Short mmCIF file of C-alpha atoms in Angstrom, two decimals:
data_model
loop_
_atom_site.label_atom_id
_atom_site.label_comp_id
_atom_site.label_asym_id
_atom_site.label_seq_id
_atom_site.Cartn_x
_atom_site.Cartn_y
_atom_site.Cartn_z
CA UNK A 4 0.00 0.00 0.00
CA UNK A 5 1.51 3.28 -1.08
CA UNK A 6 0.80 6.46 0.81
CA UNK A 7 0.24 9.68 -1.11
CA UNK A 8 1.19 13.18 -0.01
CA UNK A 9 -2.28 13.57 1.39
CA UNK A 10 -2.39 11.39 4.50
CA UNK A 11 -6.00 10.45 3.78
CA UNK A 12 -5.32 9.14 0.27
CA UNK A 13 -4.09 5.66 -0.48
CA UNK A 14 -3.35 3.79 -3.67
CA UNK A 15 -4.10 0.10 -3.61
CA UNK A 16 -2.65 -1.98 -6.46
CA UNK A 17 -4.77 -4.95 -7.51
CA UNK A 18 -3.35 -7.38 -10.06
CA UNK A 19 -2.09 -8.09 -12.64
CA UNK A 20 -2.28 -11.49 -10.95
CA UNK A 21 -4.85 -11.74 -8.19
CA UNK A 22 -6.76 -14.75 -6.91
CA UNK A 23 -10.12 -12.97 -7.15
CA UNK A 24 -9.69 -11.87 -10.77
CA UNK A 25 -10.37 -14.31 -13.55
CA UNK A 26 -7.99 -12.75 -16.06
CA UNK A 27 -4.78 -10.80 -15.57
CA UNK A 28 -5.66 -7.11 -15.30
CA UNK A 29 -4.21 -4.36 -13.19
CA UNK A 30 -6.04 -1.69 -11.20
CA UNK A 31 -4.41 1.01 -9.12
CA UNK A 32 -7.24 2.25 -6.94
CA UNK A 33 -6.99 5.67 -5.28
CA UNK A 34 -8.91 5.80 -2.02
CA UNK A 35 -9.83 8.55 0.36
CA UNK A 36 -11.15 6.80 3.40
CA UNK A 37 -13.57 4.25 1.97
CA UNK A 38 -14.38 6.34 -1.08
CA UNK A 39 -12.83 5.42 -4.44
CA UNK A 40 -11.43 8.62 -5.94
CA UNK A 41 -10.04 7.15 -9.14
CA UNK A 42 -8.75 4.01 -10.83
CA UNK A 43 -5.76 3.60 -13.09
CA UNK A 44 -6.33 0.60 -15.36
CA UNK A 45 -3.92 -1.53 -17.37
CA UNK A 46 -5.48 -4.22 -19.54
CA UNK A 47 -4.44 -6.35 -22.47
CA UNK A 48 -2.11 -8.88 -20.83
CA UNK A 49 -3.91 -11.69 -22.65
CA UNK A 50 -4.17 -10.03 -26.04
CA UNK A 51 -3.59 -12.85 -28.52
CA UNK A 52 -4.13 -11.11 -31.85
CA UNK A 53 -7.05 -13.30 -32.93
CA UNK A 54 -8.27 -10.75 -35.51
CA UNK A 55 -4.84 -10.68 -37.15
CA UNK A 56 -4.64 -14.47 -37.04
CA UNK A 57 -8.04 -14.67 -38.79
CA UNK A 58 -6.91 -12.41 -41.66
CA UNK A 59 -4.80 -15.08 -43.31
CA UNK A 60 -7.19 -17.97 -42.78
CA UNK A 61 -10.36 -19.34 -44.36
CA UNK A 62 -13.80 -18.58 -42.94
CA UNK A 63 -14.15 -22.18 -41.72
CA UNK A 64 -10.77 -22.11 -39.96
CA UNK A 65 -11.75 -18.83 -38.33
CA UNK A 66 -14.82 -20.42 -36.69
CA UNK A 67 -12.47 -22.38 -34.41
CA UNK A 68 -10.20 -19.42 -33.71
CA UNK A 69 -13.12 -17.13 -32.87
CA UNK A 70 -14.62 -19.79 -30.62
CA UNK A 71 -11.45 -19.52 -28.53
CA UNK A 72 -11.94 -15.84 -27.73
CA UNK A 73 -13.44 -17.09 -24.45
CA UNK A 74 -13.69 -20.44 -22.71
CA UNK A 75 -16.89 -19.55 -20.87
CA UNK A 76 -18.97 -18.08 -23.72
CA UNK A 77 -17.41 -19.81 -26.72
CA UNK A 78 -20.75 -20.70 -28.37
CA UNK A 79 -21.76 -17.03 -28.26
CA UNK A 80 -18.61 -15.98 -30.13
CA UNK A 81 -18.74 -18.66 -32.81
CA UNK A 82 -22.50 -18.13 -33.31
CA UNK A 83 -21.93 -14.41 -33.82
CA UNK A 84 -19.19 -15.13 -36.37
CA UNK A 85 -21.08 -17.77 -38.37
CA UNK A 86 -24.25 -15.63 -38.40
CA UNK A 87 -22.21 -12.77 -39.81
CA UNK A 88 -20.62 -14.94 -42.53
CA UNK A 89 -24.00 -16.51 -43.36
CA UNK A 90 -25.58 -13.08 -43.71
CA UNK A 91 -22.83 -11.91 -46.07
CA UNK A 92 -22.91 -15.15 -48.07
CA UNK A 93 -26.75 -15.29 -47.99
CA UNK A 94 -26.69 -18.87 -46.67
CA UNK A 95 -29.90 -20.29 -45.19
CA UNK A 96 -29.72 -22.30 -42.02
CA UNK A 97 -31.73 -25.57 -41.74
CA UNK A 98 -34.37 -25.34 -39.02
CA UNK A 99 -32.96 -28.28 -37.05
CA UNK A 100 -29.50 -26.69 -37.07
CA UNK A 101 -31.04 -23.46 -35.71
CA UNK A 102 -32.63 -25.46 -32.87
CA UNK A 103 -29.35 -27.23 -32.09
CA UNK A 104 -27.41 -23.94 -32.03
CA UNK A 105 -29.99 -22.53 -29.66
CA UNK A 106 -29.88 -25.58 -27.39
CA UNK A 107 -26.08 -25.38 -27.11
CA UNK A 108 -26.36 -21.62 -26.55
CA UNK A 109 -28.91 -22.13 -23.77
CA UNK A 110 -26.88 -24.90 -22.11
CA UNK A 111 -23.85 -22.63 -22.27
CA UNK A 112 -25.90 -19.86 -20.64
CA UNK A 113 -26.90 -22.19 -17.81
CA UNK A 114 -23.30 -23.22 -17.14
CA UNK A 115 -22.12 -19.58 -17.39
CA UNK A 116 -24.74 -18.28 -14.94
CA UNK A 117 -23.98 -21.06 -12.44
CA UNK A 118 -20.26 -20.34 -12.80
CA UNK A 119 -20.66 -16.61 -12.10
CA UNK A 120 -23.19 -17.23 -9.33
CA UNK A 121 -20.48 -19.27 -7.61
CA UNK A 122 -17.83 -16.60 -8.21
CA UNK A 123 -20.21 -13.95 -6.85
CA UNK A 124 -20.71 -16.10 -3.76
CA UNK A 125 -16.95 -16.49 -3.35
CA UNK A 126 -16.34 -12.74 -3.66
CA UNK A 127 -18.74 -11.96 -0.82
CA UNK A 128 -17.22 -14.65 1.39
CA UNK A 129 -20.11 -17.08 0.88
CA UNK A 130 -18.06 -20.04 -0.30
CA UNK A 131 -20.82 -22.55 0.40
CA UNK A 132 -22.69 -21.00 -2.53
CA UNK A 133 -19.59 -21.43 -4.71
CA UNK A 134 -19.33 -25.12 -3.79
CA UNK A 135 -23.04 -25.76 -4.36
CA UNK A 136 -23.39 -23.91 -7.65
CA UNK A 137 -20.19 -25.32 -9.14
CA UNK A 138 -21.27 -28.81 -8.11
CA UNK A 139 -24.58 -28.24 -9.90
CA UNK A 140 -22.77 -26.74 -12.89
CA UNK A 141 -21.15 -30.14 -13.43
CA UNK A 142 -24.58 -31.46 -14.49
CA UNK A 143 -24.71 -29.10 -17.47
CA UNK A 144 -20.99 -29.52 -18.24
CA UNK A 145 -21.60 -33.26 -18.51
CA UNK A 146 -24.55 -32.61 -20.85
CA UNK A 147 -22.41 -30.38 -23.09
CA UNK A 148 -19.71 -33.07 -23.15
CA UNK A 149 -22.34 -35.70 -23.95
CA UNK A 150 -23.68 -33.77 -26.96
CA UNK A 151 -20.54 -32.13 -28.31
CA UNK A 152 -17.66 -34.20 -26.94
CA UNK A 153 -16.25 -31.19 -25.09
CA UNK A 154 -16.93 -29.42 -21.81
CA UNK A 155 -15.80 -26.13 -23.35
CA UNK A 156 -15.17 -25.09 -26.98
CA UNK A 157 -17.95 -27.26 -28.32
CA UNK A 158 -17.04 -27.06 -31.99
CA UNK A 159 -20.72 -27.37 -32.93
CA UNK A 160 -21.14 -24.35 -35.19
CA UNK A 161 -20.09 -24.31 -38.78
CA UNK A 162 -21.02 -22.03 -41.66
CA UNK A 163 -24.53 -22.94 -42.77
CA UNK A 164 -25.26 -25.40 -39.98
CA UNK A 165 -23.94 -27.47 -37.08
CA UNK A 166 -21.46 -30.33 -37.04
CA UNK A 167 -23.37 -32.85 -34.93
CA UNK A 168 -26.96 -33.92 -34.45
CA UNK A 169 -28.60 -34.51 -31.07
CA UNK A 170 -29.86 -38.08 -30.59
CA UNK A 171 -33.02 -39.15 -28.74
CA UNK A 172 -31.04 -40.54 -25.81
CA UNK A 173 -29.06 -37.30 -25.54
CA UNK A 174 -32.32 -35.36 -25.61
CA UNK A 175 -33.67 -37.42 -22.68
CA UNK A 176 -30.47 -36.83 -20.70
CA UNK A 177 -30.66 -33.07 -21.34
CA UNK A 178 -34.30 -32.83 -20.25
CA UNK A 179 -33.58 -34.81 -17.06
CA UNK A 180 -30.48 -32.73 -16.21
CA UNK A 181 -32.23 -29.43 -16.87
CA UNK A 182 -35.17 -30.42 -14.64
CA UNK A 183 -32.71 -30.91 -11.80
CA UNK A 184 -30.97 -27.58 -12.47
CA UNK A 185 -34.29 -25.74 -12.68
CA UNK A 186 -35.13 -26.98 -9.20
CA UNK A 187 -31.67 -25.97 -7.90
CA UNK A 188 -31.90 -22.53 -9.52
CA UNK A 189 -35.26 -21.88 -7.86
CA UNK A 190 -33.59 -22.75 -4.56
CA UNK A 191 -30.77 -20.24 -5.24
CA UNK A 192 -33.26 -17.50 -6.13
CA UNK A 193 -35.11 -18.16 -2.86
CA UNK A 194 -31.77 -18.11 -1.02
CA UNK A 195 -30.74 -14.79 -2.58
CA UNK A 196 -34.05 -13.17 -1.70
CA UNK A 197 -34.39 -14.55 1.83
CA UNK A 198 -30.96 -15.33 3.30
CA UNK A 199 -30.24 -12.50 5.74
CA UNK A 200 -26.42 -12.57 5.40
CA UNK A 201 -26.67 -12.14 1.59
CA UNK A 202 -29.19 -9.32 1.96
CA UNK A 203 -27.03 -7.55 4.57
CA UNK A 204 -23.89 -7.99 2.49
CA UNK A 205 -25.35 -6.78 -0.82
CA UNK A 206 -28.10 -4.26 -0.04
CA UNK A 207 -27.16 -0.85 -1.43
CA UNK A 208 -23.70 -2.04 -2.52
CA UNK A 209 -22.51 -1.23 -6.04
CA UNK A 210 -25.93 -0.17 -7.30
CA UNK A 211 -25.92 0.58 -11.04
CA UNK A 212 -28.79 2.84 -12.07
CA UNK A 213 -30.69 2.22 -15.30
CA UNK A 214 -29.20 5.41 -16.78
CA UNK A 215 -25.64 4.38 -15.87
CA UNK A 216 -26.14 0.85 -17.21
CA UNK A 217 -27.42 2.29 -20.52
CA UNK A 218 -24.65 4.84 -20.82
CA UNK A 219 -21.93 2.33 -19.97
CA UNK A 220 -23.28 -0.21 -22.48
CA UNK A 221 -24.10 -2.93 -19.94
CA UNK A 222 -25.64 -6.06 -21.47
CA UNK A 223 -27.18 -9.36 -20.38
CA UNK A 224 -27.99 -10.04 -16.72
CA UNK A 225 -26.05 -6.93 -15.61
CA UNK A 226 -28.29 -4.71 -17.74
CA UNK A 227 -31.47 -6.54 -16.76
CA UNK A 228 -30.56 -6.24 -13.05
CA UNK A 229 -30.56 -2.47 -13.65
CA UNK A 230 -34.03 -2.67 -15.23
CA UNK A 231 -32.79 -2.30 -18.81
CA UNK A 232 -35.35 -4.35 -20.73
CA UNK A 233 -33.00 -6.02 -23.18
CA UNK A 234 -32.63 -9.68 -24.14
CA UNK A 235 -30.91 -10.54 -27.39
CA UNK A 236 -32.69 -13.91 -27.56
CA UNK A 237 -36.04 -12.16 -27.47
CA UNK A 238 -35.17 -8.99 -29.39
CA UNK A 239 -33.08 -10.30 -32.26
CA UNK A 240 -34.92 -13.30 -33.56
CA UNK A 241 -32.71 -14.82 -36.18
CA UNK A 242 -31.46 -18.36 -35.78
CA UNK A 243 -33.46 -18.53 -32.63
CA UNK A 244 -36.80 -17.47 -34.05
CA UNK A 245 -38.04 -21.03 -33.89
CA UNK A 246 -37.10 -21.24 -30.22
CA UNK A 247 -38.64 -18.10 -28.84
CA UNK A 248 -40.49 -20.06 -26.19
CA UNK A 249 -37.16 -21.22 -24.74
CA UNK A 250 -36.43 -17.74 -23.45
CA UNK A 251 -39.30 -17.46 -21.04
CA UNK B 28 -43.33 3.52 -42.50
CA UNK B 29 -41.14 1.29 -40.33
CA UNK B 30 -39.12 2.67 -37.42
CA UNK B 31 -35.91 2.07 -39.35
CA UNK B 32 -37.25 3.96 -42.38
CA UNK B 33 -38.28 6.93 -40.18
CA UNK B 34 -34.74 7.07 -38.76
CA UNK B 35 -33.36 6.96 -42.30
CA UNK B 36 -35.54 9.86 -43.42
CA UNK B 37 -34.54 11.93 -40.37
CA UNK B 38 -30.84 11.28 -41.05
CA UNK B 39 -31.29 12.31 -44.68
CA UNK B 40 -33.22 15.45 -43.69
CA UNK B 41 -30.89 16.72 -40.97
CA UNK B 42 -27.54 15.66 -42.41
CA UNK B 43 -28.40 16.19 -46.11
CA UNK B 44 -27.19 12.66 -46.86
CA UNK B 45 -27.80 10.96 -50.15
CA UNK B 46 -30.03 7.88 -50.11
CA UNK B 47 -27.19 5.44 -50.83
CA UNK B 48 -25.29 6.44 -47.66
CA UNK B 49 -27.88 4.69 -45.50
CA UNK B 50 -28.44 0.96 -45.80
CA UNK B 51 -31.03 -1.05 -43.89
CA UNK B 52 -30.08 -4.68 -44.65
CA UNK B 53 -32.80 -6.07 -42.40
CA UNK B 54 -35.05 -5.02 -39.56
CA UNK B 55 -33.30 -3.44 -36.55
CA UNK B 56 -30.02 -2.86 -38.42
CA UNK B 57 -29.08 0.53 -39.90
CA UNK B 58 -25.74 1.38 -41.54
CA UNK B 59 -24.93 5.06 -42.06
CA UNK B 60 -21.84 6.55 -43.67
CA UNK B 61 -20.91 10.20 -43.14
CA UNK B 62 -18.02 12.44 -44.14
CA UNK B 63 -15.72 13.14 -41.19
CA UNK B 64 -16.64 16.84 -41.35
CA UNK B 65 -20.24 15.87 -40.66
CA UNK B 66 -19.40 13.28 -38.00
CA UNK B 67 -19.93 15.30 -34.80
CA UNK B 68 -23.33 16.52 -35.99
CA UNK B 69 -24.29 12.97 -37.04
CA UNK B 70 -23.15 11.45 -33.74
CA UNK B 71 -25.04 14.08 -31.75
CA UNK B 72 -28.17 13.48 -33.85
CA UNK B 73 -28.01 9.71 -33.37
CA UNK B 74 -27.41 9.88 -29.62
CA UNK B 75 -29.45 12.88 -28.49
CA UNK B 76 -32.29 13.15 -31.00
CA UNK B 77 -32.75 9.58 -32.25
CA UNK B 78 -31.96 8.15 -28.80
CA UNK B 79 -29.33 5.59 -29.67
CA UNK B 80 -28.14 5.93 -26.12
CA UNK B 81 -25.83 2.92 -25.70
CA UNK B 82 -22.43 2.48 -27.29
CA UNK B 83 -21.88 -1.24 -28.01
CA UNK B 84 -18.41 -1.09 -29.52
CA UNK B 85 -16.16 0.56 -32.08
CA UNK B 86 -14.70 -1.17 -35.12
CA UNK B 87 -11.65 0.15 -36.94
CA UNK B 88 -10.98 -0.64 -40.60
CA UNK B 89 -8.00 -0.22 -42.90
CA UNK B 90 -9.44 0.82 -46.28
CA UNK B 91 -6.12 1.43 -48.04
CA UNK B 92 -5.84 5.20 -48.49
CA UNK B 93 -8.17 5.75 -45.57
CA UNK B 94 -8.83 4.47 -42.07
CA UNK B 95 -12.47 4.06 -41.08
CA UNK B 96 -14.31 3.74 -37.77
CA UNK B 97 -17.74 2.28 -37.14
CA UNK B 98 -19.56 3.38 -34.00
CA UNK B 99 -22.05 0.67 -33.10
CA UNK B 100 -24.90 2.39 -31.25
CA UNK B 101 -27.97 0.76 -29.71
CA UNK B 102 -31.43 2.15 -28.96
CA UNK B 103 -33.52 1.09 -25.97
CA UNK B 104 -35.26 -1.61 -28.03
CA UNK B 105 -31.90 -3.01 -29.17
CA UNK B 106 -32.00 -1.58 -32.73
CA UNK B 107 -28.40 -1.11 -33.84
CA UNK B 108 -27.21 1.91 -35.80
CA UNK B 109 -23.71 1.59 -37.24
CA UNK B 110 -22.28 5.03 -37.92
CA UNK B 111 -19.25 4.93 -40.16
CA UNK B 112 -16.77 7.67 -40.96
CA UNK B 113 -13.27 7.71 -42.40
CA UNK B 114 -10.12 9.84 -42.39
CA UNK B 115 -7.01 9.88 -44.57
CA UNK B 116 -4.34 7.45 -43.41
CA UNK B 117 -1.77 10.22 -43.75
CA UNK B 118 -3.60 12.27 -41.08
CA UNK B 119 -5.74 9.78 -39.14
CA UNK B 120 -7.20 12.14 -36.55
CA UNK B 121 -10.63 11.46 -35.10
CA UNK B 122 -12.50 13.00 -32.18
CA UNK B 123 -12.94 11.14 -28.91
CA UNK B 124 -16.50 10.28 -27.92
CA UNK B 125 -15.50 9.62 -24.29
CA UNK B 126 -17.20 12.88 -23.31
CA UNK B 127 -20.51 11.22 -24.16
CA UNK B 128 -19.68 7.54 -23.56
CA UNK B 129 -16.89 6.95 -21.05
CA UNK B 130 -16.89 3.27 -22.11
CA UNK B 131 -15.38 4.35 -25.46
CA UNK B 132 -12.03 4.79 -23.69
CA UNK B 133 -10.68 1.26 -24.26
CA UNK B 134 -12.10 1.05 -27.79
CA UNK B 135 -10.37 4.27 -28.77
CA UNK B 136 -7.10 3.06 -27.28
CA UNK B 137 -7.48 -0.09 -29.40
CA UNK B 138 -7.85 2.10 -32.50
CA UNK B 139 -4.63 3.89 -31.56
CA UNK B 140 -2.60 0.74 -30.87
CA UNK B 141 -3.88 -1.59 -33.55
CA UNK B 142 -4.60 0.78 -36.45
CA UNK B 143 -2.61 3.92 -35.68
CA UNK B 144 -5.44 6.43 -35.23
CA UNK B 145 -4.87 9.67 -33.37
CA UNK B 146 -7.77 10.40 -31.04
CA UNK B 147 -8.21 14.03 -30.08
CA UNK B 148 -9.72 14.63 -26.67
CA UNK B 149 -8.90 11.22 -25.21
CA UNK B 150 -7.53 11.61 -21.68
CA UNK B 151 -3.94 10.47 -21.09
CA UNK B 152 -3.77 6.88 -19.88
CA UNK B 153 -2.18 3.49 -20.33
CA UNK B 154 -1.98 1.98 -23.78
CA UNK B 155 -4.27 -0.89 -24.70
CA UNK B 156 -4.04 -3.71 -25.70
CA UNK B 157 -0.40 -4.00 -26.82
CA UNK B 158 2.49 -4.43 -24.43
CA UNK B 159 4.49 -1.50 -23.03
CA UNK B 160 7.53 -2.43 -25.14
CA UNK B 161 5.61 -2.74 -28.45
CA UNK B 162 7.00 -0.20 -30.98
CA UNK B 163 4.78 2.89 -30.97
CA UNK B 164 4.74 3.14 -34.80
CA UNK B 165 3.78 -0.47 -35.55
CA UNK B 166 0.06 -1.10 -35.91
CA UNK B 167 -0.66 -4.79 -36.46
CA UNK B 168 -4.18 -4.47 -37.88
CA UNK B 169 -3.00 -2.32 -40.77
CA UNK B 170 -3.09 -4.49 -43.87
CA UNK B 171 0.49 -3.67 -44.80
CA UNK B 172 1.83 -4.77 -41.41
CA UNK B 173 3.63 -8.10 -41.52
CA UNK B 174 4.95 -10.07 -38.61
CA UNK B 175 8.71 -9.89 -38.39
CA UNK B 176 10.76 -12.99 -37.63
CA UNK B 177 11.71 -13.16 -33.98
CA UNK B 178 15.35 -12.45 -33.07
CA UNK B 179 17.51 -15.51 -33.54
CA UNK B 180 15.05 -17.23 -35.91
#
């Protein structure tokens, strides 16, 4: 901890490697008492030059590179890329392939939310929630491995379709697993709304107003938690138009 | 008239754009191209009058003689307006939009590092995303940039 000229101001360095951060990133946080006065940010430690790497490769090769932008939301990245190429090339997607893309996307969403729920629990010192939610997350990771062969980087999307079908036995396993996770998720929602230590720890902390969320470009659950009525699966019905009911 | 078409007509009216500078490839997607001299007026119109009040991202492009930027803006219903402008590569100065969207900070730093833009009005800060020892005049997303062999190879 470095002391500034002003005795009341402190600079706290966080990162680039820190057990609570999921990627290397560096923040130098200026504090006055408990108030954050400013943050100096250094990012980019993991920049891998994927755009440049894509320049010299074919569209099909790029699907796999783009998928590796992130290990948590890989389906989102490859879906975005193949949708873009399909739109340029005016390629139609078979209806079954659209369903399969959506199913993988939704399973990925379930695993992602359970992952971050656990991390959120860990960050507030509620490690039981981390253990529970990551245990439950294994159910959906197993389902993704069952369908695609991989826990992450599913390799399902390709230009104009998907690379694997979903069999009847896989479908039964997915429905059974998701029933279990639905029940667990309802329990976590109840916990978040009723557990007094969570309420005491989080009430009034880090509130992001609707205006701030809009101005800062927040998306997904972060935006919706700030009452921004936005859901790409509902608003932008493209591949997922046949699966609108899945969103609600 | 659809919402997208109304936005198109307003852009044409206020900015005196020709019809071919605005493309609506499908519902909820609008592409607009403006001269750099008209950019500030166009950006202000999109954000303050047409209420595209979220900045999703910026995209930089190397067009040969010129460098271009696309500002991807979103309205409350998620309609995306892509505002594109370009400057000569010999004098690639653009204006920072961080005064309106503070989240543009990292995107503008990317434009500086990867494509060699100069962004007027961007507050001093750390470079992003290249490393501190990366040569200041090498911009890897320019089409003429080629990877050099590593020392000793």
